[in-house]
mmCIF file of C-alpha atoms and ligand atoms in Angstrom:
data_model
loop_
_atom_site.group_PDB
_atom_site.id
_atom_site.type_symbol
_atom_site.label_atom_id
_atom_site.label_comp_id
_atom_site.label_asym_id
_atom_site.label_seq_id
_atom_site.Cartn_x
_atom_site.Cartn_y
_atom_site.Cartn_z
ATOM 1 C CA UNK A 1444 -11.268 -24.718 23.775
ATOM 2 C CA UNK A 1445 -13.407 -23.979 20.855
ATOM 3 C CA UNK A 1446 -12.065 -23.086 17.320
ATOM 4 C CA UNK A 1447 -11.907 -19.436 16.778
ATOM 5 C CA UNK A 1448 -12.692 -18.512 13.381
ATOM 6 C CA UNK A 1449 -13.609 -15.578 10.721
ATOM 7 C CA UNK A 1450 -16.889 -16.470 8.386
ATOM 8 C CA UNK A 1451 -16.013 -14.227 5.344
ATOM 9 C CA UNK A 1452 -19.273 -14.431 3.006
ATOM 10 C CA UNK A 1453 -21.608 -12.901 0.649
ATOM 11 C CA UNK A 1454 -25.131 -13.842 1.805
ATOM 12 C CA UNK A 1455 -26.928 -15.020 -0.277
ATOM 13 C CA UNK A 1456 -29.194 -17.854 1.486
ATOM 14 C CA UNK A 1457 -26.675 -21.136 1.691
ATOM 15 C CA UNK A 1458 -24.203 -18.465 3.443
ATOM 16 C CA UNK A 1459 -26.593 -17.376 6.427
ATOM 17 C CA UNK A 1460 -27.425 -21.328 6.866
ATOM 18 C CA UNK A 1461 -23.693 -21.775 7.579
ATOM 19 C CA UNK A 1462 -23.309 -18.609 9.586
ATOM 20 C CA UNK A 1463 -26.078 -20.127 11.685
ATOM 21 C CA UNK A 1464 -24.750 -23.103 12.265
ATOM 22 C CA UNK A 1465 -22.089 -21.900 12.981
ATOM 23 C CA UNK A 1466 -23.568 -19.978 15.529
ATOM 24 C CA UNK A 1467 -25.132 -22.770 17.129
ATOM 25 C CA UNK A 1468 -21.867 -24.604 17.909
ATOM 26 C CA UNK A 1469 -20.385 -24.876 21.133
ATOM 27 C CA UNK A 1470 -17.062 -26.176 19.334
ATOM 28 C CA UNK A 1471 -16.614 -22.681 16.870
ATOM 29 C CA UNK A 1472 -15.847 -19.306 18.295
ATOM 30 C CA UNK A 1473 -16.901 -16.731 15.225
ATOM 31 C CA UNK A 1474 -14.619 -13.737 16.159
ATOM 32 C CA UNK A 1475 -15.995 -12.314 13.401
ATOM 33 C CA UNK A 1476 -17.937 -12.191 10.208
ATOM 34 C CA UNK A 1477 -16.190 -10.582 6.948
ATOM 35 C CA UNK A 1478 -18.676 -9.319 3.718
ATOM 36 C CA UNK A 1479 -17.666 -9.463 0.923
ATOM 37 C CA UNK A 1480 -19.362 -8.964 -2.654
ATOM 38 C CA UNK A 1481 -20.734 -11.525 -4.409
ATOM 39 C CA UNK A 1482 -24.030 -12.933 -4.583
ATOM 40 C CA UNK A 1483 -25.441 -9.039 -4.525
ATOM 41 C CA UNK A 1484 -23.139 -6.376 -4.342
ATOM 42 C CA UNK A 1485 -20.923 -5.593 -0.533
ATOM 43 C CA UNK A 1486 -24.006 -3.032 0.583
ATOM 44 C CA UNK A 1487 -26.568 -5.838 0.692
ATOM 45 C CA UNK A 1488 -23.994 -8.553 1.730
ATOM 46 C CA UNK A 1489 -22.992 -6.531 5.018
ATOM 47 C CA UNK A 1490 -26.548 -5.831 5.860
ATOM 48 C CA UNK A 1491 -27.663 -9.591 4.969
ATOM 49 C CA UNK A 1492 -25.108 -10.716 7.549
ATOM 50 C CA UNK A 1493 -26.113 -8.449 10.736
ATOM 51 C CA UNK A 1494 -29.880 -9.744 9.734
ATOM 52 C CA UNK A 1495 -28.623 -13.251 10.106
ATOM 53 C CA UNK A 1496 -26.859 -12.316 12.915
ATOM 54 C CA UNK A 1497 -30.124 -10.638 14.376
ATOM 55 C CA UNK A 1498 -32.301 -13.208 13.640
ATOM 56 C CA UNK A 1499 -30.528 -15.591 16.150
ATOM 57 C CA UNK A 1500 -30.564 -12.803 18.690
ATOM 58 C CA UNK A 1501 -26.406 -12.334 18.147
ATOM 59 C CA UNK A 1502 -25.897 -8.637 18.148
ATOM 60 C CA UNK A 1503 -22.736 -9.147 19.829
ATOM 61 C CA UNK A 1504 -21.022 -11.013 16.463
ATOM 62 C CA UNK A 1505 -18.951 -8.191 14.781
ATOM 63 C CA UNK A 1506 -19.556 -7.992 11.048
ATOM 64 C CA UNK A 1507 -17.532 -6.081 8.967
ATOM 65 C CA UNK A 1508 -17.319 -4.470 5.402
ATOM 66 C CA UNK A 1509 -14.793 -5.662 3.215
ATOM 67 C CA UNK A 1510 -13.673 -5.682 -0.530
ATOM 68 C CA UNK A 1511 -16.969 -3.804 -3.124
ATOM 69 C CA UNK A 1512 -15.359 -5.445 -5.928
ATOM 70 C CA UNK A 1513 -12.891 -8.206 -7.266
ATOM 71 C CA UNK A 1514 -9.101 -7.701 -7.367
ATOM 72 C CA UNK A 1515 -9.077 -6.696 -10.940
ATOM 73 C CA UNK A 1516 -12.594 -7.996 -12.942
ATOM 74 C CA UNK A 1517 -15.787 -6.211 -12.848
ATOM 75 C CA UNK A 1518 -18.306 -7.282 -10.344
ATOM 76 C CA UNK A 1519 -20.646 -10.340 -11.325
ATOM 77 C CA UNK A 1520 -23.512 -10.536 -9.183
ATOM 78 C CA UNK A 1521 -26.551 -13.558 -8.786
ATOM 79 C CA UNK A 1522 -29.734 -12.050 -7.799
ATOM 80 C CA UNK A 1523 -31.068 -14.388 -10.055
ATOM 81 C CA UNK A 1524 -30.521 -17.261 -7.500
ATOM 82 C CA UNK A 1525 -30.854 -15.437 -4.358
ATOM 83 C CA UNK A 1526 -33.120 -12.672 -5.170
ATOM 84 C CA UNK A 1527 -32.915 -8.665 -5.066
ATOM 85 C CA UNK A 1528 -32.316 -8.922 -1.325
ATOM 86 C CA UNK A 1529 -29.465 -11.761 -1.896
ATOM 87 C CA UNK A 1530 -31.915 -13.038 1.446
ATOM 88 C CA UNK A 1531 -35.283 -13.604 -0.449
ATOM 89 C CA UNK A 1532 -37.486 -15.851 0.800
ATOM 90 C CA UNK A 1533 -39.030 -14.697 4.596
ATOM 91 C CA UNK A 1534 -38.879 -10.972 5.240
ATOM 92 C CA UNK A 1535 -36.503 -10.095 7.876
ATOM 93 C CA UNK A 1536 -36.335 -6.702 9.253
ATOM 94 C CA UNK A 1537 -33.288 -3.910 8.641
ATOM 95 C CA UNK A 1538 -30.738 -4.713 11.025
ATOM 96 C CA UNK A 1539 -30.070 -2.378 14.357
ATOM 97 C CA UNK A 1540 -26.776 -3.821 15.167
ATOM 98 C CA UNK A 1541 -23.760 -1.529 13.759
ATOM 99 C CA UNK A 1542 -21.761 -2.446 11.223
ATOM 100 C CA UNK A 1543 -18.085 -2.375 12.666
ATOM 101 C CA UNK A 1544 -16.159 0.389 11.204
ATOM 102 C CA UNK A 1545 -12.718 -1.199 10.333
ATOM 103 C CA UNK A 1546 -12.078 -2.458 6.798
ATOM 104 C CA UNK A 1547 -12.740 -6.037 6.708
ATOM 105 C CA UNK A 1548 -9.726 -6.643 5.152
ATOM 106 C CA UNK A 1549 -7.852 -4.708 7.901
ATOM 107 C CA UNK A 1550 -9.568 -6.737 10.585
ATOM 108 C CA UNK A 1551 -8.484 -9.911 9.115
ATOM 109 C CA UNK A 1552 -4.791 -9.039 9.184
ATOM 110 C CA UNK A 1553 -5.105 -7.468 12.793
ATOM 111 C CA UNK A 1554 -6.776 -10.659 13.640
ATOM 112 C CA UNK A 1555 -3.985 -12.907 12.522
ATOM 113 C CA UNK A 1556 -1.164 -11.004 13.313
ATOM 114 C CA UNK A 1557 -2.736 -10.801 17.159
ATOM 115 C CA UNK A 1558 -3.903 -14.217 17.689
ATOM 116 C CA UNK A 1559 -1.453 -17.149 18.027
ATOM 117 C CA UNK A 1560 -0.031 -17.995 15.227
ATOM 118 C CA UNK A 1561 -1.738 -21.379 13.562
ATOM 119 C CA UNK A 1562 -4.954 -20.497 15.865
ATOM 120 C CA UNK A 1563 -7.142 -18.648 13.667
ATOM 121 C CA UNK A 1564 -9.099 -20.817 10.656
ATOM 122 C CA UNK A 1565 -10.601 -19.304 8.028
ATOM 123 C CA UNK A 1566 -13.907 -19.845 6.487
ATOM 124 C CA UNK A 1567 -15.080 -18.631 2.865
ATOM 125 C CA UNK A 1568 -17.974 -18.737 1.696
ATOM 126 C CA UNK A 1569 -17.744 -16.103 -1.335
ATOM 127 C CA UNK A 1570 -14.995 -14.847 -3.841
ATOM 128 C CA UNK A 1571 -11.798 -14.639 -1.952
ATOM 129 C CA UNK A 1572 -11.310 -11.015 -2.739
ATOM 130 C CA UNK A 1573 -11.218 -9.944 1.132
ATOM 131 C CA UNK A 1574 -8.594 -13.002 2.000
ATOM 132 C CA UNK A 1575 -6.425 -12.196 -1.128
ATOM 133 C CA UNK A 1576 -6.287 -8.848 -0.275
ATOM 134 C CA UNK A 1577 -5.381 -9.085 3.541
ATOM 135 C CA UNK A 1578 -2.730 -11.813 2.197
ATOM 136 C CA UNK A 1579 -1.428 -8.961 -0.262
ATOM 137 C CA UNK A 1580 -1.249 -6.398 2.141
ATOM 138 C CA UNK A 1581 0.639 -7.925 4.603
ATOM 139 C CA UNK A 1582 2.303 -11.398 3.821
ATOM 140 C CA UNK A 1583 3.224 -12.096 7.192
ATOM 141 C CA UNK A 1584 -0.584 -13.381 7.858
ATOM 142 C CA UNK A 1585 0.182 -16.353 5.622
ATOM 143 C CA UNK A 1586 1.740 -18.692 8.099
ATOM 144 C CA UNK A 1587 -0.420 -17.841 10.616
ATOM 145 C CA UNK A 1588 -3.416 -18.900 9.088
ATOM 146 C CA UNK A 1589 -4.434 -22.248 10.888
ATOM 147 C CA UNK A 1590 -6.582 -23.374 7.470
ATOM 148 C CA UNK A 1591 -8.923 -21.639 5.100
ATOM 149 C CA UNK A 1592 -11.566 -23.806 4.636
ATOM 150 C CA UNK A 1593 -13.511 -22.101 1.142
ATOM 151 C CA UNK A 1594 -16.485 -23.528 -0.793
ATOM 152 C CA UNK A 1595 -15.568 -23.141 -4.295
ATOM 153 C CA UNK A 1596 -14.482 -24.565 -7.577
ATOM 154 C CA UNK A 1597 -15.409 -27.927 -9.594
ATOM 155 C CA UNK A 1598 -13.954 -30.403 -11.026
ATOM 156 C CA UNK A 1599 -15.631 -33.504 -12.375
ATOM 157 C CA UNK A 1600 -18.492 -31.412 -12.049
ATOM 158 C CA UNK A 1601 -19.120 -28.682 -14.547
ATOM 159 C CA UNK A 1602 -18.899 -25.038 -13.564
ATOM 160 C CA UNK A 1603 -22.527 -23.669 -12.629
ATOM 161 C CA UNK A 1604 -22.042 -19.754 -13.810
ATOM 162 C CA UNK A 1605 -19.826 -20.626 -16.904
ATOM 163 C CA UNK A 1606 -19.396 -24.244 -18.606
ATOM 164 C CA UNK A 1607 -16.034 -24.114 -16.737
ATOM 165 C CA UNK A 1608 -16.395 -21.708 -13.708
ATOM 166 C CA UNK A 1609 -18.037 -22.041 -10.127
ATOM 167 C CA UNK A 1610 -19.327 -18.595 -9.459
ATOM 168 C CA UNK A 1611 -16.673 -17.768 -6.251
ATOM 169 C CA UNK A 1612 -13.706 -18.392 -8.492
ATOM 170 C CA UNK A 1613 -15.415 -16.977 -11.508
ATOM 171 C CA UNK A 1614 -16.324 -13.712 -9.927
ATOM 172 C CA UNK A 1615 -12.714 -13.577 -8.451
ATOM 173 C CA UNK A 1616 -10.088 -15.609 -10.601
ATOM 174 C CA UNK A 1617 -7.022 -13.554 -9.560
ATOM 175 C CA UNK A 1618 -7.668 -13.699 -5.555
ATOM 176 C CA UNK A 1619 -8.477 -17.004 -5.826
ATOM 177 C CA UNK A 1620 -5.099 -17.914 -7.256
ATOM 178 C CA UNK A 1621 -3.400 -15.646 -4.574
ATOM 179 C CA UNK A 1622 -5.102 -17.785 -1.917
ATOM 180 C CA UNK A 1623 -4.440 -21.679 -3.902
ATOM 181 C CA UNK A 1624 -0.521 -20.410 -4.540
ATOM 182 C CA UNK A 1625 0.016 -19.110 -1.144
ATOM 183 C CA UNK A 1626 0.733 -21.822 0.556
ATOM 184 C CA UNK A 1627 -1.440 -22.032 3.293
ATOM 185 C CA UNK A 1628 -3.359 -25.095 4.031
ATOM 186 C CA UNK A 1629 -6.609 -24.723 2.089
ATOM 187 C CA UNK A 1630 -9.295 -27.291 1.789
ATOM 188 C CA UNK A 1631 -11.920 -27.048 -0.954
ATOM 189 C CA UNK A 1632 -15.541 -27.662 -0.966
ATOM 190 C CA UNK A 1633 -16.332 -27.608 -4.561
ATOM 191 C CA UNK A 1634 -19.564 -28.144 -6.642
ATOM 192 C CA UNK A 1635 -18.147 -31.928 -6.761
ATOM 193 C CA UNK A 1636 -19.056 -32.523 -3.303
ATOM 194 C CA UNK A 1637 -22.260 -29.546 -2.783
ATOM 195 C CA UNK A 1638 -24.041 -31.162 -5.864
ATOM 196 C CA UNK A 1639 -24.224 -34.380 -3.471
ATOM 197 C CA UNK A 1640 -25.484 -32.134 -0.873
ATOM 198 C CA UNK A 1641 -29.406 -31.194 -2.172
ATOM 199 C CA UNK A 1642 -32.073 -29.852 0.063
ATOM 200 C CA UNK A 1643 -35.813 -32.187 -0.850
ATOM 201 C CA UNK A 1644 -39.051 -31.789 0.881
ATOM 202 C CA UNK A 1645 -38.386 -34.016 3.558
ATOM 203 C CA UNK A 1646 -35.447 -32.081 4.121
ATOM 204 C CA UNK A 1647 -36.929 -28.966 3.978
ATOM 205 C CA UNK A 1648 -39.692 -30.127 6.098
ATOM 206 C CA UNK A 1649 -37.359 -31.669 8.482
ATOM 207 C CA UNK A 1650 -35.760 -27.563 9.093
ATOM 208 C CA UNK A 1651 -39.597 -26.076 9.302
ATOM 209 C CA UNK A 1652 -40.575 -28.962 12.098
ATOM 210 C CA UNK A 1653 -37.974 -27.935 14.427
ATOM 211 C CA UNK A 1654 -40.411 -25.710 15.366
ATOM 212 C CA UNK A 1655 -38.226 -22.448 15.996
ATOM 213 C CA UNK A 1656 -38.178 -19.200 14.090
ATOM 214 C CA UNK A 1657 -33.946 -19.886 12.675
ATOM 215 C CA UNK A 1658 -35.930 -23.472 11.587
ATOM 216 C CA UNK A 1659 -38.573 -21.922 9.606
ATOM 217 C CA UNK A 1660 -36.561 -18.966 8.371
ATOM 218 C CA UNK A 1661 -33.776 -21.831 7.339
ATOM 219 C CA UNK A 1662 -36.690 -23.717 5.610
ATOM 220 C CA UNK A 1663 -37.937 -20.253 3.737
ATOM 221 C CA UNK A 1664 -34.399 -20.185 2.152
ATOM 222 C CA UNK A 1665 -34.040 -23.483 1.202
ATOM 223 C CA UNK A 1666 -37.092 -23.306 -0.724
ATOM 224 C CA UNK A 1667 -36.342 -20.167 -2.145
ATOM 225 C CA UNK A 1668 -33.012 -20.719 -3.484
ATOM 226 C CA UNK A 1669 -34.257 -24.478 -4.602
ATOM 227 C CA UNK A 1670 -36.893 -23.026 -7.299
ATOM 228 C CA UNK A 1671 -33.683 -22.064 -9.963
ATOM 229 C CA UNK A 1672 -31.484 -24.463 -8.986
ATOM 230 C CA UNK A 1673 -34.393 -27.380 -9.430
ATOM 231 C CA UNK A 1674 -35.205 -25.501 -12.727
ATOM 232 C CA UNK A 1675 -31.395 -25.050 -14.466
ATOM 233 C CA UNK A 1676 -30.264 -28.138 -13.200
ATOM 234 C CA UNK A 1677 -33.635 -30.402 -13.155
ATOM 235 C CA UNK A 1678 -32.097 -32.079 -9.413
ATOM 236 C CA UNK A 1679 -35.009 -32.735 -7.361
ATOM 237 C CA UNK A 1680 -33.849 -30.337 -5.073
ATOM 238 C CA UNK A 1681 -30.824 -27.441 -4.267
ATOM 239 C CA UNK A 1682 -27.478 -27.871 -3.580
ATOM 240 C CA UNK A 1683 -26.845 -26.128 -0.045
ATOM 241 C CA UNK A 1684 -23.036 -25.212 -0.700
ATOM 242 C CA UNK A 1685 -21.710 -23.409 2.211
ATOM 243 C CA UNK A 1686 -23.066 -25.177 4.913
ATOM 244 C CA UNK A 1687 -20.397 -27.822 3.842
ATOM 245 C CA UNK A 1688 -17.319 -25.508 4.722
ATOM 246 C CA UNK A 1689 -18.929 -25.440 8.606
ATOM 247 C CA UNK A 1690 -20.040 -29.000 8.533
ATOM 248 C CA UNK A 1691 -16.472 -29.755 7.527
ATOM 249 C CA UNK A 1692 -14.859 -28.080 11.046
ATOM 250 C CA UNK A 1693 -17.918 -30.071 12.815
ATOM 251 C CA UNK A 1694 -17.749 -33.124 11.296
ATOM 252 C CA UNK A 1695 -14.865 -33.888 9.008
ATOM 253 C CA UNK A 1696 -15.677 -37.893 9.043
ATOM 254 C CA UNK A 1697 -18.796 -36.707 6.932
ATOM 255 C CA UNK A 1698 -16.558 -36.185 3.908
ATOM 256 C CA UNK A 1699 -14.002 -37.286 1.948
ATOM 257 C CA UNK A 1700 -11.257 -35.736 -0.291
ATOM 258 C CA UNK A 1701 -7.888 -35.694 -2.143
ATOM 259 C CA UNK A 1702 -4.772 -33.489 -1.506
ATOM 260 C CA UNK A 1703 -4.155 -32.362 -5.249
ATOM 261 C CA UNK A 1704 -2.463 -29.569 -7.160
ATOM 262 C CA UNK A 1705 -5.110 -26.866 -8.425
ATOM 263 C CA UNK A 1706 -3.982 -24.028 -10.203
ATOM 264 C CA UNK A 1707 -6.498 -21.048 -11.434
ATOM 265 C CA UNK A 1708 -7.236 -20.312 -15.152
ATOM 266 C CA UNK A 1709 -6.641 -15.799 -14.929
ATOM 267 C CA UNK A 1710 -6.067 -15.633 -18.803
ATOM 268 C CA UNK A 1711 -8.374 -17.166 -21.044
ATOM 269 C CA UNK A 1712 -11.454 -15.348 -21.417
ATOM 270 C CA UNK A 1713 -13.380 -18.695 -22.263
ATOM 271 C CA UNK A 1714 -12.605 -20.704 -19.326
ATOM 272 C CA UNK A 1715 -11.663 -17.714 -16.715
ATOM 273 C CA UNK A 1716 -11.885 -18.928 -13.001
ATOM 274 C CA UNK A 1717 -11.891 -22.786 -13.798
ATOM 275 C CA UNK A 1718 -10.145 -24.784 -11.519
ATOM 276 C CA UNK A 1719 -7.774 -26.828 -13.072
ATOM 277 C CA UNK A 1720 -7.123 -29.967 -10.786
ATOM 278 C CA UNK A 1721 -4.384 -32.391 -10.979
ATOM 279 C CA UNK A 1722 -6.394 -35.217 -9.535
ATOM 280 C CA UNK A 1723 -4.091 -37.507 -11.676
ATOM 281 C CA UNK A 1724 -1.133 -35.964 -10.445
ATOM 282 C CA UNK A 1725 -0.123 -36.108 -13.979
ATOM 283 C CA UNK A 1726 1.833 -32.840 -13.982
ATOM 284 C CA UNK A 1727 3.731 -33.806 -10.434
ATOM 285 C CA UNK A 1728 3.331 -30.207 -9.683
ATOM 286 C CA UNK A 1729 2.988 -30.114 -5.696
ATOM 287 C CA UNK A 1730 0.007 -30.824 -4.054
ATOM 288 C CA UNK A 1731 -1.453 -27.250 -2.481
ATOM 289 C CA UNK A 1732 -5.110 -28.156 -1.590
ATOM 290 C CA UNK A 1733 -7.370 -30.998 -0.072
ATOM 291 C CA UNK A 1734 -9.908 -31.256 -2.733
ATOM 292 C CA UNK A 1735 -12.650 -32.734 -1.194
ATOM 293 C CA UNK A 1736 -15.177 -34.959 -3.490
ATOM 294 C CA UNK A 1737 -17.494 -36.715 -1.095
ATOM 295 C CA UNK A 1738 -20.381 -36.099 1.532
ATOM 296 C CA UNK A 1739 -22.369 -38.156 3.814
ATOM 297 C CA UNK A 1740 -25.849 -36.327 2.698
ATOM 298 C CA UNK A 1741 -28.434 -37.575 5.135
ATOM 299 C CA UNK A 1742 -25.376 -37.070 8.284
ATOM 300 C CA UNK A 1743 -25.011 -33.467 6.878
ATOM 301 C CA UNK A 1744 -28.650 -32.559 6.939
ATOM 302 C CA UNK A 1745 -28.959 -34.226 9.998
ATOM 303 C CA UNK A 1746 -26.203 -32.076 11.181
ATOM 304 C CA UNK A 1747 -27.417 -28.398 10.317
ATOM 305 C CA UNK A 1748 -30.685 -29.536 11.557
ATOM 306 C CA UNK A 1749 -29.774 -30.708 14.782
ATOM 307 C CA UNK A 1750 -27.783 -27.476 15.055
ATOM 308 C CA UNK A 1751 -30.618 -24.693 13.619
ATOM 309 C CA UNK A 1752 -32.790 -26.621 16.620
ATOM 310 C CA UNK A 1753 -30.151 -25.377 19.336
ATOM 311 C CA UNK A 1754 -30.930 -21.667 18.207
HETATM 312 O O1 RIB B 1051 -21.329 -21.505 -6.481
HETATM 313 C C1 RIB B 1051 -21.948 -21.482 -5.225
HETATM 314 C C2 RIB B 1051 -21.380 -20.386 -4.368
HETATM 315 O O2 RIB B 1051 -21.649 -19.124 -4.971
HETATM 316 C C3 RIB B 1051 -22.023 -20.318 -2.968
HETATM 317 O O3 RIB B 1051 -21.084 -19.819 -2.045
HETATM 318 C C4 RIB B 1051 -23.129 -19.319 -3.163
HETATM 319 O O4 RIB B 1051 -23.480 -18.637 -1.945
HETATM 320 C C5 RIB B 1051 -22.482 -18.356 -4.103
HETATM 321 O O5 RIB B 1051 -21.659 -17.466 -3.333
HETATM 322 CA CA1 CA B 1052 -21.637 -17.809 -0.747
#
């Protein structure tokens, strides 16, 4: 029986490689695919994800329209990663598919409270403004949330849109500790483990030989969201984040992790949105997350290859 889940995301380029592999797997069942704002503001992010859903000939996937900004902070966007588009890179035409017309924070809760309970995983790829919100509104979803599986956070790494702030947490600090103090079973794919995880040419090259349009498209996006990330960071090559929070249902043996206490800085205006991890276990305050710290690189590329070749 394959693993039903909800993608909630703010494409942006590393978001529609996930969605696509995603797409490509036998194992997942995507009952759905949640916007949210982030990487360009909710009316790009909606339209980015029927495109990707397009693209792959998937007009069937229901994508809906969630939160336009955070819980309480002002919207930070990052066109200057991912372009105007939040998709730059190959030109994909305006999507015909409709955009489904229930709040995608509405459809979350329906979805939870309807499915088994413990059945329904959760996968985010942007701020958790749309989860938070859906766990506000009606608390009852908590327990029934198999796992949320969310790419986001650092820890011995350095934040990458503050000195102490991954941009998901950063853009959302207060639904991001609504989601780590719930006390569902969340496992985090922070910049610890994504900086291991760096497109190169031969990887790159590897996506445009498949020889289909998703692997050439893929390939377009890697390059295009490698030219900052190469520059601010001088890596020979990108760090494709999201792709890890699929790869991780696929393919958990491919990483490796710690269950550790991680609390949300909400207060200080310097270090807003860091993650503050116990790895130490120093405070003995209880463990509420599976921080995970290490990927098998050349397994994980192989991976989303061998799954962008199946669309
Ligand atoms: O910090 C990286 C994260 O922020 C990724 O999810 C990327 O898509 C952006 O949302
Ligand atoms: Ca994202």
């Amino acid at each position: 029986m394959a693993q039903k889940i909800i993608i909630d995301t703010d494409p942006g380029q590393d978001d529609a490689v996930a969605i696509l592999v995603a797409l490509a797997s036998e194992e997942l069942d995507v009952i759905g695919i949640t916007a949210v704002a982030g990487n360009v503001p909710l009316s790009l992010t909606e339209v980015n994800a029927r495109k990707i859903c397009e693209l792959v000939k998937r007009p069937d996937i229901r994508v809906f329209a969630g939160c336009d900004r955070p819980m309480r902070r002002p919207l930070v966007t990052a066109e200057n990663v991912h372009g105007k588009t939040g998709l730059d890179g190959p030109r994909l035409p305006p999507p015909t598919m409709t955009l489904q017309s229930l709040h995608a924070v509405d459809f979350i809760v329906q979805s939870l409270l309807e499915h088994d309970a413990q059945s329904l995983t959760l996968c985010a790829l942007g701020p958790l403004t749309n989860i938070a919100q859906a766990m506000d509104q009606e608390p009852r979803i908590i327990p029934r949330i198999q796992q949320i599986i969310l790419m986001g956070g650092a820890n011995f790494e350095r934040g990458n849109v503050t000195p102490a702030a991954e941009f998901n947490i950063y853009v959302d600090p207060h639904a991001a500790d609504i989601v780590f103090s719930s006390g569902a079973s969340v496992t985090v794919m922070p910049l610890d483990v994504t900086h291991q995880a760096l497109t190169s040419p031969e990887r790159i090259q590897a996506f445009r030989t498949i020889g289909n349009r998703a692997g050439s498209v893929v390939a377009d996006w890697a390059s295009f969201f490698e030219r900052f990330d190469t520059a601010k960071y001088g890596m020979e090559g990108a760090p494709l984040h999201d792709p890890c929070v699929i790869a991780y249902l696929l393919e958990p043996s491919l990483f490796a992790g710690k269950q550790v206490n991680v609390e949300i800085e909400t207060e200080s205006n310097l270090t807003m949105g860091f993650t503050v991890v116990d790895w130490w276990n120093v405070t003995k305050r209880k463990a509420n997350a599976m921080f995970i710290n290490k990927v098998d690189a050349p397994r994980y590329f192989d991976l989303i290859t061998q799954h962008v070749a199946k669309l």
